[in-house]
Short mmCIF file of C-alpha atoms in Angstrom, two decimals:
data_model
loop_
_atom_site.label_atom_id
_atom_site.label_comp_id
_atom_site.label_asym_id
_atom_site.label_seq_id
_atom_site.Cartn_x
_atom_site.Cartn_y
_atom_site.Cartn_z
CA MET A 1 3.99 23.03 -3.82
CA THR A 2 2.80 21.31 -6.98
CA THR A 3 0.28 18.48 -7.09
CA LYS A 4 3.09 16.12 -8.03
CA GLU A 5 5.18 17.21 -5.04
CA VAL A 6 2.22 16.67 -2.68
CA LEU A 7 1.61 13.18 -4.04
CA LEU A 8 5.30 12.31 -3.83
CA LYS A 9 5.34 13.46 -0.21
CA GLN A 10 2.25 11.33 0.55
CA LEU A 11 3.73 8.21 -1.07
CA SER A 12 7.04 8.70 0.75
CA ALA A 13 5.13 9.05 4.04
CA CYS A 14 3.43 5.73 3.32
CA LEU A 15 6.67 3.96 2.45
CA ASP A 16 9.41 5.11 4.80
CA GLN A 17 9.26 8.79 5.79
CA PRO A 18 7.78 9.37 9.26
CA ASN A 19 5.19 12.12 9.11
CA TRP A 20 1.71 12.42 10.64
CA PHE A 21 1.52 8.63 10.85
CA VAL A 22 3.89 5.68 11.06
CA PRO A 23 5.24 4.64 7.65
CA LEU A 24 5.09 1.07 6.39
CA SER A 25 8.79 0.53 7.13
CA ALA A 26 8.22 1.19 10.86
CA ALA A 27 4.84 -0.56 10.98
CA ILE A 28 6.35 -3.89 9.86
CA GLU A 29 9.82 -3.57 11.36
CA GLY A 30 10.85 -6.69 13.28
CA LEU A 31 7.60 -8.54 12.58
CA SER A 32 8.08 -12.27 11.98
CA ALA A 33 6.13 -14.38 9.50
CA LYS A 34 4.33 -16.10 12.38
CA GLU A 35 3.36 -12.77 13.94
CA ALA A 36 2.29 -11.34 10.58
CA SER A 37 -0.10 -14.27 10.12
CA PHE A 38 -1.90 -13.85 13.51
CA LYS A 39 -5.65 -13.44 13.09
CA SER A 40 -8.47 -12.58 15.45
CA GLY A 41 -11.90 -13.71 14.34
CA THR A 42 -12.77 -12.42 10.90
CA ALA A 43 -10.22 -9.58 11.00
CA ASN A 44 -7.39 -9.66 8.49
CA SER A 45 -3.83 -10.48 9.48
CA VAL A 46 -0.97 -8.07 8.83
CA TRP A 47 0.18 -10.39 6.05
CA GLN A 48 -3.25 -10.25 4.40
CA ILE A 49 -3.21 -6.45 4.59
CA ILE A 50 0.23 -6.37 2.97
CA THR A 51 -1.06 -8.61 0.17
CA HIS A 52 -4.12 -6.37 -0.31
CA LEU A 53 -2.02 -3.20 -0.47
CA THR A 54 0.39 -4.78 -2.93
CA PHE A 55 -2.45 -5.83 -5.19
CA TRP A 56 -4.14 -2.40 -5.36
CA ASN A 57 -0.94 -0.36 -5.60
CA ASP A 58 0.36 -2.61 -8.35
CA ARG A 59 -2.94 -2.58 -10.23
CA TYR A 60 -3.16 1.20 -10.26
CA LEU A 61 0.53 1.60 -11.08
CA THR A 62 0.06 -0.74 -14.06
CA ARG A 63 -2.86 1.40 -15.24
CA PHE A 64 -0.91 4.61 -14.62
CA LYS A 65 1.91 3.26 -16.80
CA GLU A 66 -0.75 2.34 -19.41
CA LEU A 67 0.23 -1.34 -19.35
CA PRO A 68 -2.29 -4.18 -19.75
CA LEU A 69 -3.85 -5.57 -16.58
CA SER A 70 -3.48 -9.28 -15.91
CA GLN A 71 -7.03 -9.63 -14.58
CA ILE A 72 -10.07 -7.65 -15.61
CA HIS A 73 -12.03 -7.95 -12.36
CA ILE A 74 -11.28 -9.32 -8.93
CA ALA A 75 -13.41 -9.10 -5.80
CA ASN A 76 -11.82 -6.94 -3.10
CA ASP A 77 -12.04 -9.79 -0.55
CA GLU A 78 -9.83 -11.90 -2.83
CA THR A 79 -7.03 -9.33 -2.60
CA PHE A 80 -6.48 -10.24 1.06
CA SER A 81 -5.62 -13.85 0.29
CA THR A 82 -2.25 -15.31 1.18
CA ASN A 83 -0.71 -18.66 0.49
CA GLU A 84 -0.86 -21.25 3.24
CA SER A 85 2.92 -21.26 3.63
CA PHE A 86 3.96 -18.78 6.31
CA THR A 87 7.72 -19.02 6.02
CA GLU A 88 10.07 -16.15 6.80
CA GLU A 89 11.18 -16.21 3.17
CA ASP A 90 7.58 -15.83 1.95
CA TRP A 91 6.95 -13.02 4.44
CA GLN A 92 10.08 -11.16 3.36
CA SER A 93 9.00 -11.58 -0.28
CA ALA A 94 5.56 -10.15 0.55
CA ILE A 95 7.15 -7.15 2.27
CA LYS A 96 9.60 -6.61 -0.59
CA ALA A 97 6.78 -6.75 -3.15
CA LEU A 98 4.91 -3.92 -1.43
CA GLN A 99 8.04 -1.87 -0.86
CA ASN A 100 8.98 -2.31 -4.52
CA VAL A 101 5.60 -1.24 -5.86
CA LEU A 102 5.55 1.83 -3.60
CA SER A 103 9.07 2.70 -4.75
CA GLU A 104 7.97 2.22 -8.35
CA TRP A 105 5.04 4.57 -7.72
CA ILE A 106 7.46 7.22 -6.48
CA LYS A 107 9.65 6.75 -9.54
CA ALA A 108 6.67 6.88 -11.93
CA LEU A 109 5.44 10.09 -10.32
CA GLU A 110 8.88 11.67 -10.43
CA GLU A 111 9.03 10.93 -14.16
CA CYS A 112 5.49 11.96 -15.10
CA SER A 113 4.30 15.37 -16.19
CA GLU A 114 1.90 17.51 -14.18
CA GLU A 115 -0.42 17.24 -17.19
CA LYS A 116 -0.67 13.46 -16.79
CA LEU A 117 -2.01 13.99 -13.28
CA LEU A 118 -4.89 16.00 -14.74
CA LEU A 119 -5.93 13.22 -17.15
CA SER A 120 -8.74 10.89 -16.15
CA ALA A 121 -7.75 7.56 -14.66
CA TYR A 122 -11.01 6.07 -15.94
CA LYS A 123 -12.97 6.14 -19.17
CA GLU A 124 -16.09 6.91 -17.13
CA PRO A 125 -16.56 8.69 -14.79
CA PHE A 126 -13.96 11.43 -15.11
CA GLU A 127 -11.54 11.39 -12.18
CA PRO A 128 -8.05 12.80 -12.59
CA TRP A 129 -5.06 10.70 -11.73
CA SER A 130 -4.14 13.19 -9.02
CA SER A 131 -7.36 12.34 -7.18
CA VAL A 132 -6.96 8.59 -7.67
CA ILE A 133 -3.36 8.61 -6.42
CA SER A 134 -4.34 10.77 -3.45
CA ASN A 135 -7.07 8.26 -2.55
CA LEU A 136 -4.61 5.40 -2.99
CA THR A 137 -2.24 6.99 -0.47
CA ILE A 138 -5.13 7.54 1.98
CA HIS A 139 -6.00 3.86 1.52
CA ASN A 140 -2.37 2.93 2.24
CA ALA A 141 -2.27 5.10 5.37
CA TYR A 142 -5.53 3.58 6.64
CA HIS A 143 -4.20 0.03 6.34
CA ILE A 144 -0.79 0.95 7.76
CA GLY A 145 -2.68 2.23 10.80
CA GLN A 146 -4.50 -1.11 10.99
CA ILE A 147 -1.14 -2.88 11.02
CA VAL A 148 -0.02 -0.79 13.99
CA GLU A 149 -3.31 -1.50 15.81
CA ILE A 150 -3.02 -5.24 15.15
CA ARG A 151 0.51 -5.20 16.53
CA LYS A 152 -0.70 -3.33 19.61
CA MET A 153 -3.48 -5.88 20.10
CA TYR A 154 -0.93 -8.71 20.19
CA GLY A 155 1.59 -6.80 22.31
CA LEU A 156 4.00 -6.58 19.36
CA TRP A 157 4.30 -2.79 19.14
CA ASP A 158 7.02 -0.66 20.65
CA PRO A 159 5.74 2.92 21.14
CA LYS A 160 9.21 4.27 20.35
CA ASN A 161 8.31 3.47 16.72
CA GLY A 162 5.99 6.44 16.63
CA VAL A 163 2.57 5.77 18.13
CA HIS A 164 1.63 5.53 21.80
#
């Protein structure tokens, strides 16, 4: 299996292909805007996690495509922000944005060469794109797991979706 094939498999597992963990599609299935905005103390809501994942996946995809970034620097805490409107329409838009960027990642990887994955993602230090994308998928899986745990905490998880 090539590096590209491994990364494609990881991204698909994050988006909608059940594997060793629940994919995003199952983690958010049936969740309402109100439920997605539930918070406990200083923990992030599901909606905030979705916003965070969309930001980082989009930012790295933009860099991977060698397009200009809209912002030079943003504090990680700021990537969890959501608007104050928690409508179903806004929630569906937030979900769609993350699903779209993950789908775009899959498409970009399918179209790229193996050589591109060996190039550095940064000017300094050297870190190949293959490593950066692998870490991005680990980051996605971590937060998808948080979504499942948050749903369990609020009694909003059905174990038939993949986790007991």
